[in-house]
CSV table of C-alpha atoms in Angstrom, one decimal:
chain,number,residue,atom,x,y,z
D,1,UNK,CA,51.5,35.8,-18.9
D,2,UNK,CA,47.6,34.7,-20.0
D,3,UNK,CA,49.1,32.7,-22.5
D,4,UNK,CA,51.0,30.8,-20.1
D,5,UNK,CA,48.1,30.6,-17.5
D,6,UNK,CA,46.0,29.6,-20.9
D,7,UNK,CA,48.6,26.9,-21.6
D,8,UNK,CA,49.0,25.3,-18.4
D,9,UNK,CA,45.0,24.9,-18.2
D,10,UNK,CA,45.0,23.1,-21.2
D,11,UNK,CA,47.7,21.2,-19.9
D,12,UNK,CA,45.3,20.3,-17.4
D,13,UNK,CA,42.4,19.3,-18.9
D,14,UNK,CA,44.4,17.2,-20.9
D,15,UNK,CA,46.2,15.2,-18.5
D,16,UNK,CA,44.8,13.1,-15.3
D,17,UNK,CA,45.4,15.0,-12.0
D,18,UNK,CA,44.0,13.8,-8.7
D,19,UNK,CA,40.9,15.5,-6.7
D,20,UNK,CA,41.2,15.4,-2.8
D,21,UNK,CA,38.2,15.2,-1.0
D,22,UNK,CA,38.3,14.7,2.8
D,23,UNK,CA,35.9,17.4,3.2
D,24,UNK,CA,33.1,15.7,0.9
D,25,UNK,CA,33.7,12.4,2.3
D,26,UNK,CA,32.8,14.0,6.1
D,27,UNK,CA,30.1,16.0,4.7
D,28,UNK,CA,28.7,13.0,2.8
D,29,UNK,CA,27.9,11.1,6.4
D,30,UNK,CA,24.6,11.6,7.3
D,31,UNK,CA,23.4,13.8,4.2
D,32,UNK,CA,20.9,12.7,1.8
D,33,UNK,CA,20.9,13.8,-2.0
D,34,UNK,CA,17.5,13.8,-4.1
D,35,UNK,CA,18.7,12.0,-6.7
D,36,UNK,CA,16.2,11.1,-9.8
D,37,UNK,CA,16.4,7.7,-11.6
D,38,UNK,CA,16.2,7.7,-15.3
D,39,UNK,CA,13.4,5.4,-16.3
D,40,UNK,CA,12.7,4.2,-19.7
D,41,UNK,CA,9.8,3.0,-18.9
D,42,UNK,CA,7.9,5.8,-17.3
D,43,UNK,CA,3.7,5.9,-18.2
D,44,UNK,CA,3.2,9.1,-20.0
D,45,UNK,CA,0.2,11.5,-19.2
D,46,UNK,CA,-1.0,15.3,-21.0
D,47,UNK,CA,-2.5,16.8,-18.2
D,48,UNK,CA,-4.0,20.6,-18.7
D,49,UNK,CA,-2.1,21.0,-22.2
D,50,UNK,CA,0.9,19.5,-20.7
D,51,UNK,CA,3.6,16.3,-20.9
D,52,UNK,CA,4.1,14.4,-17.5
D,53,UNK,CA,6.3,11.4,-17.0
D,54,UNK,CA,6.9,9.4,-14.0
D,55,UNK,CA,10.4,9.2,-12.5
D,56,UNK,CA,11.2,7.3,-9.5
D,57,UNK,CA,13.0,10.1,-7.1
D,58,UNK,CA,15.1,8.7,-4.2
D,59,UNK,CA,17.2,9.7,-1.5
D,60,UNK,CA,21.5,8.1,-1.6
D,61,UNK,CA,24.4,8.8,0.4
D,62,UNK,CA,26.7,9.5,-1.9
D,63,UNK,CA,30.3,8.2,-1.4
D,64,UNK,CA,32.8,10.3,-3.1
D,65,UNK,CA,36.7,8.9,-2.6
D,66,UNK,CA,39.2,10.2,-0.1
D,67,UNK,CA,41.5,10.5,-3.4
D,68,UNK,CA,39.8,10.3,-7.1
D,69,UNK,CA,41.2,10.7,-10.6
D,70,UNK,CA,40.2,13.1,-13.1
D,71,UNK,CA,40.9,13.5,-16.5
D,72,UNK,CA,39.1,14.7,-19.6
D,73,UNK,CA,37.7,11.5,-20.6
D,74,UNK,CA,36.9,10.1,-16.9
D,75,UNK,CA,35.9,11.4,-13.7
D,76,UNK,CA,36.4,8.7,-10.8
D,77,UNK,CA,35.5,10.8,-7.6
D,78,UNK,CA,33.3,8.5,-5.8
D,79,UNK,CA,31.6,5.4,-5.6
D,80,UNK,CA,28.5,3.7,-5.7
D,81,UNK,CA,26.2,5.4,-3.7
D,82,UNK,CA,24.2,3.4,-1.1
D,83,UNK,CA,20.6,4.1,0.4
D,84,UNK,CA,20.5,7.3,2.7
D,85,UNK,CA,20.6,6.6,6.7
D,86,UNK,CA,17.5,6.7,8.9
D,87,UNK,CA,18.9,9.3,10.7
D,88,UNK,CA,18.8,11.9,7.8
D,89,UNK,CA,15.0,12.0,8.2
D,90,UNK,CA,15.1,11.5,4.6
D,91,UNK,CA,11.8,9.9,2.6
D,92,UNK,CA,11.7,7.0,1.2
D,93,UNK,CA,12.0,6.1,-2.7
D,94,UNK,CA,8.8,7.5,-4.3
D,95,UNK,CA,7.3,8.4,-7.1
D,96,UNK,CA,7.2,11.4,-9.0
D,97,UNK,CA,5.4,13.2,-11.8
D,98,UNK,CA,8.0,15.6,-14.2
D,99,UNK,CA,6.9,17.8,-16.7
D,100,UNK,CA,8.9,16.9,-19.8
D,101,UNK,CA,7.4,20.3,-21.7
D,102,UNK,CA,8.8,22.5,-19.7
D,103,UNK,CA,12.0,25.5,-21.6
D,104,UNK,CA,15.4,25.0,-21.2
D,105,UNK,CA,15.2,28.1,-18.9
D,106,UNK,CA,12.7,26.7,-16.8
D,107,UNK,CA,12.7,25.4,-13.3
D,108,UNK,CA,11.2,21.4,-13.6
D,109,UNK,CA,8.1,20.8,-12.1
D,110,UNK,CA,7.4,17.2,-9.8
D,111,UNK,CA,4.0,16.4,-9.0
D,112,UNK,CA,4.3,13.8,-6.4
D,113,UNK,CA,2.4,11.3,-8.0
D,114,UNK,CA,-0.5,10.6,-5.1
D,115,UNK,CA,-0.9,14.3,-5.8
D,116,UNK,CA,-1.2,13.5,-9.3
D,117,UNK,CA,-5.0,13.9,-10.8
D,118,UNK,CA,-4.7,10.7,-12.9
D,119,UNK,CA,-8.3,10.8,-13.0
D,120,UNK,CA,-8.1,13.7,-15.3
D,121,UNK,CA,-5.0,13.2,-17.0
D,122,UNK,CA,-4.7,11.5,-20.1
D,123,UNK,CA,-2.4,8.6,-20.6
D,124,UNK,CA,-0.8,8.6,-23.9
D,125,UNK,CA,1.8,6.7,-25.5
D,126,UNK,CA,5.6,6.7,-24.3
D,127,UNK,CA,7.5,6.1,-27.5
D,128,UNK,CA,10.8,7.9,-26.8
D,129,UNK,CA,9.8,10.4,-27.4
D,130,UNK,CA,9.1,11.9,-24.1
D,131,UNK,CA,12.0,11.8,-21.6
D,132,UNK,CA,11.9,12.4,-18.5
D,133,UNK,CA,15.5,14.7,-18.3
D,134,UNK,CA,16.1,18.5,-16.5
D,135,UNK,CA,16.6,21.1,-18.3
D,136,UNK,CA,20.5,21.8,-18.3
D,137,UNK,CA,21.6,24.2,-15.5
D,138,UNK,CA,19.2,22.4,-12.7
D,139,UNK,CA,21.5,19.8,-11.8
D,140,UNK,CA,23.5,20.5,-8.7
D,141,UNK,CA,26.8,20.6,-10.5
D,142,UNK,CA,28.9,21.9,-7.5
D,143,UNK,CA,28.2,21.1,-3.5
D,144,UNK,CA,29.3,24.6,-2.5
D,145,UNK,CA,30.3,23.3,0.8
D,146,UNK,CA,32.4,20.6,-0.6
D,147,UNK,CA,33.1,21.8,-4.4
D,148,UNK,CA,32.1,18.0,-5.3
D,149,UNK,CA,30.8,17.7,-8.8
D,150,UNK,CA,27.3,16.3,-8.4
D,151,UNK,CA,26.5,13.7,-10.7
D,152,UNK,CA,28.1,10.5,-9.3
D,153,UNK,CA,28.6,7.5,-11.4
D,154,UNK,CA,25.5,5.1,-11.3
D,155,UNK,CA,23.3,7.2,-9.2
D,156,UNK,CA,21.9,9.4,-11.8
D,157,UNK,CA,21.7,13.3,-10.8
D,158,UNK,CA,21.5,15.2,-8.1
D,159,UNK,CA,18.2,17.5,-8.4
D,160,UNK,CA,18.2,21.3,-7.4
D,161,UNK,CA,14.5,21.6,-6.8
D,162,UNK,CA,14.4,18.8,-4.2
D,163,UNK,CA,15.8,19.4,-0.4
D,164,UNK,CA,18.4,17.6,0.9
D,165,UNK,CA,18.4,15.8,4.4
D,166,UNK,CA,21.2,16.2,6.9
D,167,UNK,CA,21.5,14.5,10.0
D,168,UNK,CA,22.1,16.5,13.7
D,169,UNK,CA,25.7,15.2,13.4
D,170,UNK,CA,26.4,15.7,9.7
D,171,UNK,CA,25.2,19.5,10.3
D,172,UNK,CA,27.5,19.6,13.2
D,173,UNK,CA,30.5,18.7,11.7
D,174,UNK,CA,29.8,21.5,8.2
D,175,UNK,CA,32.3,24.0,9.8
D,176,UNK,CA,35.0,20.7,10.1
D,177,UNK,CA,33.6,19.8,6.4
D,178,UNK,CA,34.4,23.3,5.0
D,179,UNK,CA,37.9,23.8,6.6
D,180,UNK,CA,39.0,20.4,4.9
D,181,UNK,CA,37.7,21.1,1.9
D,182,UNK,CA,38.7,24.9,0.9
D,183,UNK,CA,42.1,24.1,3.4
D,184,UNK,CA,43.5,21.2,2.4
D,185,UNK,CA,41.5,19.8,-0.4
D,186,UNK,CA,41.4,22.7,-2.6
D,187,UNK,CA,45.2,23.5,-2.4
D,188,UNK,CA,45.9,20.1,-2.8
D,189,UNK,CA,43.9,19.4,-6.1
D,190,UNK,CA,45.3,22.8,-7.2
D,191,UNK,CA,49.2,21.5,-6.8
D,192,UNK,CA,47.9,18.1,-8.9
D,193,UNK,CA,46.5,20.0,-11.1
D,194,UNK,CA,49.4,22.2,-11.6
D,195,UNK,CA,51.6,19.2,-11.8
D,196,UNK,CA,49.7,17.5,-14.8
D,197,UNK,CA,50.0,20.8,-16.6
D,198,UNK,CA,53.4,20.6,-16.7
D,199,UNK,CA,53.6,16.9,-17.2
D,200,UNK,CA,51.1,16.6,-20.0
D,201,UNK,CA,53.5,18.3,-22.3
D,202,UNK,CA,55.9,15.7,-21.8
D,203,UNK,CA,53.8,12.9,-22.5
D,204,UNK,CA,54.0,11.8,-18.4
């Protein structure tokens, strides 16, 4: 039996099934994600025997499809992700200090950067060598109301350490959200899914 179950999941990872997401697109009205831009171009500062690099942190709606496609070389689950509405309360873009020093195991650290003491930092070089990247396993990889995998094409990543805005109506309609999602979507996905296991072997 677990070689069968073993079989068909490779199956799956190797073929393209679809993900349904009617609850994610609900829950994505009105909600803001914290999402960090990568910049290359970030000034670099050691401040009390530590790296700090600025990051440009803003809030997006993110758009995920009704219907995506996944496959092991491409996940197309959304698209671009637009500015996050007024009525999320959510702040605008700004700029952040994140310490670049920091263990894989720890939590990231943002200094907003008027909270930044620039006066006593010291600026140093930014040669590459100094990213401005989370330690793995502080991404939001799952919305646990939605399942969603977090990181959207072209909107960078969706940061753990950083609230997320809802509006009145968006937190309203959660309980709607949630019943899509783990009633429909989630069975759904799970027949696709099952479906490209048995159609990967075939070469469909």
């Amino acid at each position: 039996m677990f070689p069968r179950i073993l079989f068909c999941l490779l199956a799956c990872v190797l073929s393209s099934c679809l993900s349904f997401n009617s609850g994610a697109k609900l829950d994505s009205i009105g909600k803001a994600e914290p999402v960090q831009k990568f910049n290359l171009d970030g000034q670099c500062y050691r401040y009390n025997g530590h790296i700090y690099k600025e990051t440009m942190v803003e809030y997006l709606q993110l758009r995920p499809r009704l219907v995506g496609k996944v496959s092991l070389h491409d996940m197309n689950t959304s698209e671009e992700p637009v500015p996050a509405d007024d009525a999320t309360g959510a702040p605008a873009p700004e700029l952040y200090l994140v310490r670049t020093d920091t263990r894989q195991t720890d939590a990231p650290i943002y200094i907003r950067a008027i909270d930044f003491d620039y006066v006593q930092a010291e600026r140093i070089d930014n040669n590459g060598s100094y990213r401005s990247t989370i330690p793995k396993g502080h991404f939001k990889i799952n919305d646990p109301i939605t399942l969603m995998p977090s990181l959207y094409e072209g909107s960078g990543s969706v940061l753990r350490e950083l609230p997320t805005y809802r509006s009145t109506g968006n937190k309203l309609r959660i309980p709607i959200s949630v019943i899509l999602t783990y009633g429909i979507d989630l069975p759904l996905t799970t027949v696709s899914y099952l479906i490209g296991a048995l159609l990967s072997p075939l070469g469909i």
